[in-house]
PDB file of C-alpha atoms in Angstrom:
ATOM      1  CA  GLU A   1    -133.532   3.261-109.077  1.00  0.00           C
ATOM      2  CA  THR A   2    -131.330   6.268-108.270  1.00  0.00           C
ATOM      3  CA  GLY A   3    -127.692   6.039-109.311  1.00  0.00           C
ATOM      4  CA  VAL A   4    -124.639   7.250-107.436  1.00  0.00           C
ATOM      5  CA  THR A   5    -124.631  11.000-106.871  1.00  0.00           C
ATOM      6  CA  GLN A   6    -121.857  13.297-105.699  1.00  0.00           C
ATOM      7  CA  SER A   7    -121.785  16.857-104.461  1.00  0.00           C
ATOM      8  CA  PRO A   8    -120.594  19.409-105.158  1.00  0.00           C
ATOM      9  CA  THR A   9    -119.787  19.142-108.856  1.00  0.00           C
ATOM     10  CA  HIS A  10    -116.926  21.596-108.681  1.00  0.00           C
ATOM     11  CA  LEU A  11    -115.035  23.141-105.776  1.00  0.00           C
ATOM     12  CA  ILE A  12    -112.231  25.667-105.483  1.00  0.00           C
ATOM     13  CA  LYS A  13    -110.179  25.880-102.293  1.00  0.00           C
ATOM     14  CA  THR A  14    -106.904  27.423-101.237  1.00  0.00           C
ATOM     15  CA  ARG A  15    -103.876  25.636 -99.858  1.00  0.00           C
ATOM     16  CA  GLY A  16    -104.215  24.763 -96.178  1.00  0.00           C
ATOM     17  CA  GLN A  17    -108.002  24.713 -96.174  1.00  0.00           C
ATOM     18  CA  GLN A  18    -110.200  21.723 -95.431  1.00  0.00           C
ATOM     19  CA  VAL A  19    -112.813  20.212 -97.766  1.00  0.00           C
ATOM     20  CA  THR A  20    -115.690  17.734 -97.483  1.00  0.00           C
ATOM     21  CA  LEU A  21    -117.008  15.842-100.492  1.00  0.00           C
ATOM     22  CA  ARG A  22    -120.238  13.876-100.393  1.00  0.00           C
ATOM     23  CA  CYS A  23    -121.470  10.712-102.066  1.00  0.00           C
ATOM     24  CA  SER A  24    -124.880   9.069-102.055  1.00  0.00           C
ATOM     25  CA  SER A  25    -124.716   5.387-102.873  1.00  0.00           C
ATOM     26  CA  GLN A  26    -127.028   3.572-105.221  1.00  0.00           C
ATOM     27  CA  SER A  27    -130.134   2.093-103.613  1.00  0.00           C
ATOM     28  CA  GLY A  28    -129.390  -1.297-102.022  1.00  0.00           C
ATOM     29  CA  HIS A  29    -125.618  -0.762-101.895  1.00  0.00           C
ATOM     30  CA  ASN A  30    -123.742  -0.955 -98.581  1.00  0.00           C
ATOM     31  CA  THR A  31    -120.175  -0.258 -99.706  1.00  0.00           C
ATOM     32  CA  VAL A  32    -118.606   2.979-100.910  1.00  0.00           C
ATOM     33  CA  SER A  33    -115.133   3.344-102.402  1.00  0.00           C
ATOM     34  CA  TRP A  34    -113.345   6.637-103.062  1.00  0.00           C
ATOM     35  CA  TYR A  35    -110.838   7.269-105.833  1.00  0.00           C
ATOM     36  CA  GLN A  36    -108.630  10.222-106.742  1.00  0.00           C
ATOM     37  CA  GLN A  37    -108.063  10.889-110.442  1.00  0.00           C
ATOM     38  CA  ALA A  38    -105.336  13.404-111.212  1.00  0.00           C
ATOM     39  CA  LEU A  39    -105.427  15.076-114.614  1.00  0.00           C
ATOM     40  CA  GLY A  40    -104.408  12.663-117.360  1.00  0.00           C
ATOM     41  CA  GLN A  41    -104.143   9.714-114.973  1.00  0.00           C
ATOM     42  CA  GLY A  42    -106.230   6.716-114.013  1.00  0.00           C
ATOM     43  CA  PRO A  43    -108.159   6.765-110.739  1.00  0.00           C
ATOM     44  CA  GLN A  44    -106.265   5.741-107.602  1.00  0.00           C
ATOM     45  CA  PHE A  45    -107.949   3.995-104.687  1.00  0.00           C
ATOM     46  CA  ILE A  46    -108.165   6.119-101.532  1.00  0.00           C
ATOM     47  CA  PHE A  47    -110.265   3.983 -99.179  1.00  0.00           C
ATOM     48  CA  GLN A  48    -113.434   1.937 -98.893  1.00  0.00           C
ATOM     49  CA  TYR A  49    -116.246   1.949 -96.354  1.00  0.00           C
ATOM     50  CA  TYR A  50    -118.431  -1.039 -95.588  1.00  0.00           C
ATOM     51  CA  ARG A  51    -121.239  -0.780 -93.045  1.00  0.00           C
ATOM     52  CA  GLU A  52    -119.809   2.435 -91.597  1.00  0.00           C
ATOM     53  CA  GLU A  53    -116.293   1.038 -91.052  1.00  0.00           C
ATOM     54  CA  GLU A  54    -113.170   1.671 -93.089  1.00  0.00           C
ATOM     55  CA  ASN A  55    -112.396  -1.474 -95.045  1.00  0.00           C
ATOM     56  CA  GLY A  56    -109.042  -0.919 -96.663  1.00  0.00           C
ATOM     57  CA  ARG A  57    -106.978   2.122 -97.559  1.00  0.00           C
ATOM     58  CA  GLY A  58    -104.678   3.045-100.393  1.00  0.00           C
ATOM     59  CA  ASN A  59    -101.428   4.965-100.216  1.00  0.00           C
ATOM     60  CA  PHE A  60    -102.876   8.254 -98.987  1.00  0.00           C
ATOM     61  CA  PRO A  61    -101.845  10.243 -95.888  1.00  0.00           C
ATOM     62  CA  PRO A  62    -104.033  10.474 -92.759  1.00  0.00           C
ATOM     63  CA  ARG A  63    -105.264  13.931 -93.714  1.00  0.00           C
ATOM     64  CA  PHE A  64    -107.559  12.038 -96.094  1.00  0.00           C
ATOM     65  CA  SER A  65    -110.353  10.658 -93.947  1.00  0.00           C
ATOM     66  CA  GLY A  66    -113.878   9.489 -94.453  1.00  0.00           C
ATOM     67  CA  LEU A  67    -117.185   8.536 -92.963  1.00  0.00           C
ATOM     68  CA  GLN A  68    -120.067   6.316 -93.904  1.00  0.00           C
ATOM     69  CA  PHE A  69    -123.514   6.950 -92.494  1.00  0.00           C
ATOM     70  CA  PRO A  70    -126.286   4.483 -91.554  1.00  0.00           C
ATOM     71  CA  ASN A  71    -127.980   5.140 -94.921  1.00  0.00           C
ATOM     72  CA  TYR A  72    -124.629   4.160 -96.567  1.00  0.00           C
ATOM     73  CA  SER A  73    -123.927   7.612 -97.938  1.00  0.00           C
ATOM     74  CA  SER A  74    -120.360   8.731 -97.429  1.00  0.00           C
ATOM     75  CA  GLU A  75    -118.078  11.739 -96.979  1.00  0.00           C
ATOM     76  CA  LEU A  76    -114.475  12.256 -97.949  1.00  0.00           C
ATOM     77  CA  ASN A  77    -112.622  14.862 -95.876  1.00  0.00           C
ATOM     78  CA  VAL A  78    -109.273  16.310 -96.778  1.00  0.00           C
ATOM     79  CA  ASN A  79    -107.416  18.525 -94.288  1.00  0.00           C
ATOM     80  CA  ALA A  80    -104.524  20.890 -94.912  1.00  0.00           C
ATOM     81  CA  LEU A  81    -105.095  20.932 -98.661  1.00  0.00           C
ATOM     82  CA  GLU A  82    -102.056  20.860-100.927  1.00  0.00           C
ATOM     83  CA  LEU A  83    -101.785  21.895-104.555  1.00  0.00           C
ATOM     84  CA  ASP A  84    -101.344  18.221-105.557  1.00  0.00           C
ATOM     85  CA  ASP A  85    -104.769  17.438-104.116  1.00  0.00           C
ATOM     86  CA  SER A  86    -106.290  19.085-107.197  1.00  0.00           C
ATOM     87  CA  ALA A  87    -108.066  16.210-108.936  1.00  0.00           C
ATOM     88  CA  LEU A  88    -111.357  14.590-109.816  1.00  0.00           C
ATOM     89  CA  TYR A  89    -112.679  12.638-106.836  1.00  0.00           C
ATOM     90  CA  LEU A  90    -114.848   9.682-107.743  1.00  0.00           C
ATOM     91  CA  CYS A  91    -116.950   7.580-105.469  1.00  0.00           C
ATOM     92  CA  ALA A  92    -118.320   4.177-106.365  1.00  0.00           C
ATOM     93  CA  SER A  93    -120.922   2.107-104.587  1.00  0.00           C
ATOM     94  CA  SER A  94    -121.388  -1.649-104.548  1.00  0.00           C
ATOM     95  CA  SER A  95    -123.191  -4.364-102.661  1.00  0.00           C
ATOM     96  CA  ARG A  96    -121.376  -6.986-100.628  1.00  0.00           C
ATOM     97  CA  LEU A  97    -124.423  -9.198-100.858  1.00  0.00           C
ATOM     98  CA  ALA A  98    -123.489 -10.067-104.411  1.00  0.00           C
ATOM     99  CA  ASN A  99    -120.930 -12.636-105.460  1.00  0.00           C
ATOM    100  CA  TYR A 100    -119.266 -10.133-107.667  1.00  0.00           C
ATOM    101  CA  ASN A 101    -119.182  -6.616-106.345  1.00  0.00           C
ATOM    102  CA  GLU A 102    -119.617  -4.425-109.399  1.00  0.00           C
ATOM    103  CA  GLN A 103    -118.825  -0.854-108.508  1.00  0.00           C
ATOM    104  CA  PHE A 104    -121.049   1.876-109.930  1.00  0.00           C
ATOM    105  CA  PHE A 105    -119.397   5.254-110.237  1.00  0.00           C
ATOM    106  CA  GLY A 106    -120.736   8.713-109.588  1.00  0.00           C
ATOM    107  CA  PRO A 107    -119.991  11.696-111.854  1.00  0.00           C
ATOM    108  CA  GLY A 108    -117.204  12.953-109.598  1.00  0.00           C
ATOM    109  CA  THR A 109    -116.284  16.178-107.835  1.00  0.00           C
ATOM    110  CA  ARG A 110    -113.638  18.357-109.473  1.00  0.00           C
ATOM    111  CA  LEU A 111    -111.473  19.901-106.722  1.00  0.00           C
ATOM    112  CA  THR A 112    -109.102  22.729-107.568  1.00  0.00           C
ATOM    113  CA  VAL A 113    -106.601  23.850-104.929  1.00  0.00           C
ATOM    114  CA  LEU A 114    -105.031  27.282-105.492  1.00  0.00           C
TER     115      LEU A 114
ATOM    116  CA  ALA B   1     -97.690  -5.169-106.168  1.00  0.00           C
ATOM    117  CA  GLN B   2    -100.594  -5.347-108.540  1.00  0.00           C
ATOM    118  CA  THR B   3    -100.239  -3.116-111.578  1.00  0.00           C
ATOM    119  CA  VAL B   4    -102.108  -2.384-114.784  1.00  0.00           C
ATOM    120  CA  THR B   5    -100.226  -1.053-117.809  1.00  0.00           C
ATOM    121  CA  GLN B   6    -101.706   0.596-120.865  1.00  0.00           C
ATOM    122  CA  SER B   7     -98.916   1.333-123.311  1.00  0.00           C
ATOM    123  CA  GLN B   8    -100.927   3.421-125.771  1.00  0.00           C
ATOM    124  CA  PRO B   9    -101.627   6.926-124.395  1.00  0.00           C
ATOM    125  CA  GLU B  10    -103.621   7.862-127.523  1.00  0.00           C
ATOM    126  CA  MET B  11    -105.113   6.098-130.520  1.00  0.00           C
ATOM    127  CA  SER B  12    -107.130   7.153-133.527  1.00  0.00           C
ATOM    128  CA  VAL B  13    -109.435   5.122-135.719  1.00  0.00           C
ATOM    129  CA  GLN B  14    -111.588   5.899-138.717  1.00  0.00           C
ATOM    130  CA  GLU B  15    -115.311   5.742-138.150  1.00  0.00           C
ATOM    131  CA  ALA B  16    -116.699   2.232-138.908  1.00  0.00           C
ATOM    132  CA  GLU B  17    -113.239   0.656-138.621  1.00  0.00           C
ATOM    133  CA  THR B  18    -111.946  -1.674-135.901  1.00  0.00           C
ATOM    134  CA  VAL B  19    -109.476  -0.707-133.198  1.00  0.00           C
ATOM    135  CA  THR B  20    -107.718  -2.682-130.469  1.00  0.00           C
ATOM    136  CA  LEU B  21    -106.586  -1.198-127.174  1.00  0.00           C
ATOM    137  CA  SER B  22    -103.848  -3.019-125.274  1.00  0.00           C
ATOM    138  CA  CYS B  23    -103.519  -3.768-121.586  1.00  0.00           C
ATOM    139  CA  THR B  24    -101.228  -5.905-119.478  1.00  0.00           C
ATOM    140  CA  TYR B  25    -101.430  -6.492-115.761  1.00  0.00           C
ATOM    141  CA  ASP B  26     -99.480  -8.115-112.993  1.00  0.00           C
ATOM    142  CA  THR B  27    -100.866 -10.084-110.058  1.00  0.00           C
ATOM    143  CA  SER B  28    -100.144 -13.210-108.065  1.00  0.00           C
ATOM    144  CA  GLU B  29    -103.850 -13.859-107.538  1.00  0.00           C
ATOM    145  CA  SER B  30    -105.507 -16.616-109.538  1.00  0.00           C
ATOM    146  CA  ASP B  31    -109.092 -15.459-109.261  1.00  0.00           C
ATOM    147  CA  TYR B  32    -109.954 -11.876-110.180  1.00  0.00           C
ATOM    148  CA  TYR B  33    -111.952  -9.688-112.516  1.00  0.00           C
ATOM    149  CA  LEU B  34    -110.771  -7.472-115.328  1.00  0.00           C
ATOM    150  CA  PHE B  35    -112.641  -4.544-116.788  1.00  0.00           C
ATOM    151  CA  TRP B  36    -112.607  -1.940-119.459  1.00  0.00           C
ATOM    152  CA  TYR B  37    -114.159   1.356-118.432  1.00  0.00           C
ATOM    153  CA  LYS B  38    -115.029   4.267-120.694  1.00  0.00           C
ATOM    154  CA  GLN B  39    -114.800   7.834-119.423  1.00  0.00           C
ATOM    155  CA  PRO B  40    -116.270  10.424-121.806  1.00  0.00           C
ATOM    156  CA  PRO B  41    -115.792  14.175-121.273  1.00  0.00           C
ATOM    157  CA  SER B  42    -118.803  14.075-118.923  1.00  0.00           C
ATOM    158  CA  ARG B  43    -116.381  12.241-116.527  1.00  0.00           C
ATOM    159  CA  GLN B  44    -118.858   9.465-115.704  1.00  0.00           C
ATOM    160  CA  MET B  45    -116.987   6.165-115.540  1.00  0.00           C
ATOM    161  CA  ILE B  46    -118.973   3.608-117.538  1.00  0.00           C
ATOM    162  CA  LEU B  47    -118.332  -0.124-117.462  1.00  0.00           C
ATOM    163  CA  VAL B  48    -117.836  -1.375-121.031  1.00  0.00           C
ATOM    164  CA  ILE B  49    -117.029  -5.025-120.484  1.00  0.00           C
ATOM    165  CA  ARG B  50    -116.034  -7.445-117.740  1.00  0.00           C
ATOM    166  CA  GLN B  51    -114.018 -10.667-117.762  1.00  0.00           C
ATOM    167  CA  GLU B  52    -113.816 -13.230-114.985  1.00  0.00           C
ATOM    168  CA  ALA B  53    -110.326 -14.716-114.788  1.00  0.00           C
ATOM    169  CA  TYR B  54    -111.616 -18.263-114.297  1.00  0.00           C
ATOM    170  CA  LYS B  55    -113.512 -18.134-117.592  1.00  0.00           C
ATOM    171  CA  GLN B  56    -111.497 -19.052-120.660  1.00  0.00           C
ATOM    172  CA  GLN B  57    -114.107 -17.707-123.042  1.00  0.00           C
ATOM    173  CA  ASN B  58    -113.537 -14.114-124.063  1.00  0.00           C
ATOM    174  CA  ALA B  59    -116.297 -11.684-123.051  1.00  0.00           C
ATOM    175  CA  THR B  60    -118.333  -9.914-125.725  1.00  0.00           C
ATOM    176  CA  GLU B  61    -120.789  -7.024-125.465  1.00  0.00           C
ATOM    177  CA  ASN B  62    -122.224  -6.029-128.838  1.00  0.00           C
ATOM    178  CA  ARG B  63    -119.403  -4.224-130.701  1.00  0.00           C
ATOM    179  CA  PHE B  64    -116.956  -4.666-127.827  1.00  0.00           C
ATOM    180  CA  SER B  65    -114.945  -7.813-127.249  1.00  0.00           C
ATOM    181  CA  VAL B  66    -111.814  -8.754-125.346  1.00  0.00           C
ATOM    182  CA  ASN B  67    -108.829 -10.985-125.969  1.00  0.00           C
ATOM    183  CA  PHE B  68    -107.962 -12.385-122.550  1.00  0.00           C
ATOM    184  CA  GLN B  69    -104.661 -14.236-122.296  1.00  0.00           C
ATOM    185  CA  LYS B  70    -104.325 -15.266-118.654  1.00  0.00           C
ATOM    186  CA  ALA B  71    -100.867 -16.813-118.876  1.00  0.00           C
ATOM    187  CA  ALA B  72     -99.523 -13.717-120.615  1.00  0.00           C
ATOM    188  CA  LYS B  73    -101.535 -11.429-118.303  1.00  0.00           C
ATOM    189  CA  SER B  74    -102.869  -9.587-121.294  1.00  0.00           C
ATOM    190  CA  PHE B  75    -106.352  -8.136-121.714  1.00  0.00           C
ATOM    191  CA  SER B  76    -107.006  -6.185-124.910  1.00  0.00           C
ATOM    192  CA  LEU B  77    -110.238  -4.511-125.982  1.00  0.00           C
ATOM    193  CA  LYS B  78    -111.475  -4.650-129.569  1.00  0.00           C
ATOM    194  CA  ILE B  79    -114.041  -2.132-130.751  1.00  0.00           C
ATOM    195  CA  SER B  80    -115.696  -3.045-134.033  1.00  0.00           C
ATOM    196  CA  ASP B  81    -117.568  -0.639-136.317  1.00  0.00           C
ATOM    197  CA  SER B  82    -116.268   2.375-134.381  1.00  0.00           C
ATOM    198  CA  GLN B  83    -118.760   5.160-133.853  1.00  0.00           C
ATOM    199  CA  LEU B  84    -118.275   8.834-133.011  1.00  0.00           C
ATOM    200  CA  GLY B  85    -119.800   8.186-129.590  1.00  0.00           C
ATOM    201  CA  ASP B  86    -116.947   5.794-128.790  1.00  0.00           C
ATOM    202  CA  ALA B  87    -114.532   8.708-128.452  1.00  0.00           C
ATOM    203  CA  ALA B  88    -113.409   8.768-124.811  1.00  0.00           C
ATOM    204  CA  MET B  89    -110.693   7.753-122.363  1.00  0.00           C
ATOM    205  CA  TYR B  90    -110.609   3.992-121.917  1.00  0.00           C
ATOM    206  CA  PHE B  91    -109.266   2.497-118.722  1.00  0.00           C
ATOM    207  CA  CYS B  92    -108.232  -1.093-118.215  1.00  0.00           C
ATOM    208  CA  ALA B  93    -108.807  -2.132-114.599  1.00  0.00           C
ATOM    209  CA  PHE B  94    -108.333  -5.047-112.237  1.00  0.00           C
ATOM    210  CA  LEU B  95    -110.481  -5.937-109.235  1.00  0.00           C
ATOM    211  CA  ASN B  96    -108.457  -7.658-106.543  1.00  0.00           C
ATOM    212  CA  ARG B  97    -109.620  -9.959-103.776  1.00  0.00           C
ATOM    213  CA  ASP B  98    -109.855  -6.985-101.396  1.00  0.00           C
ATOM    214  CA  ASP B  99    -112.547  -5.502-103.627  1.00  0.00           C
ATOM    215  CA  LYS B 100    -110.316  -2.621-104.746  1.00  0.00           C
ATOM    216  CA  ILE B 101    -110.089  -1.548-108.366  1.00  0.00           C
ATOM    217  CA  ILE B 102    -106.634  -0.850-109.788  1.00  0.00           C
ATOM    218  CA  PHE B 103    -106.686   1.234-112.952  1.00  0.00           C
ATOM    219  CA  GLY B 104    -104.238   1.745-115.780  1.00  0.00           C
ATOM    220  CA  LYS B 105    -103.335   5.248-116.933  1.00  0.00           C
ATOM    221  CA  GLY B 106    -105.785   5.154-119.793  1.00  0.00           C
ATOM    222  CA  THR B 107    -105.859   5.370-123.577  1.00  0.00           C
ATOM    223  CA  ARG B 108    -107.518   8.335-125.243  1.00  0.00           C
ATOM    224  CA  LEU B 109    -109.433   7.124-128.286  1.00  0.00           C
ATOM    225  CA  HIS B 110    -110.207   9.519-131.137  1.00  0.00           C
ATOM    226  CA  ILE B 111    -112.760   8.607-133.805  1.00  0.00           C
ATOM    227  CA  LEU B 112    -112.090  10.225-137.186  1.00  0.00           C
ATOM    228  CA  PRO B 113    -115.203  10.964-139.278  1.00  0.00           C
TER     229      PRO B 113
END
């Protein structure tokens, strides 16, 4: 069974650019959640996708957007990058078929905005 | 608003000793899950232990156990026989009914040889 994978591992962008981060969910999982973890902080919920539809959003501006594909993999897009967007971006997959939806985390993508 | 508070930014413990990490949370929900996650320098978030709010019995996983006080909204993690591999950031977290995880700010645990 393949775990959650994320790409790329590291990314450096400049202010104003756009970035796309990718997440492959664990086999059998139909839900993907994205979190932003600033340095020295706990992860903060960005949004969740279930069966290709957004299913809840945290306190993040519209320039943070996402997609989920039929194979349940997901993308996080950030437009007009700001310096404060520098963070570790974590995705987590889970299955809504289960009573308790344990979320399994990927290794994260470290984004640096210069 | 649902919040998770970890009041100890850093802690140190001697190898083989016992350490307790504190966590309090706030919610109006009656049914929820609480977790402790470990995040080593590799950044991978690893689930250490889980507690269902409707269960009065405290969860235990080998050397890791919790003290869950629902009325006080307290959820501490005890690590017995600390090992060098336990060194990491530990996050207390709450899963709400919308299936979203709310994390505390973390406690960095150092293990002294």
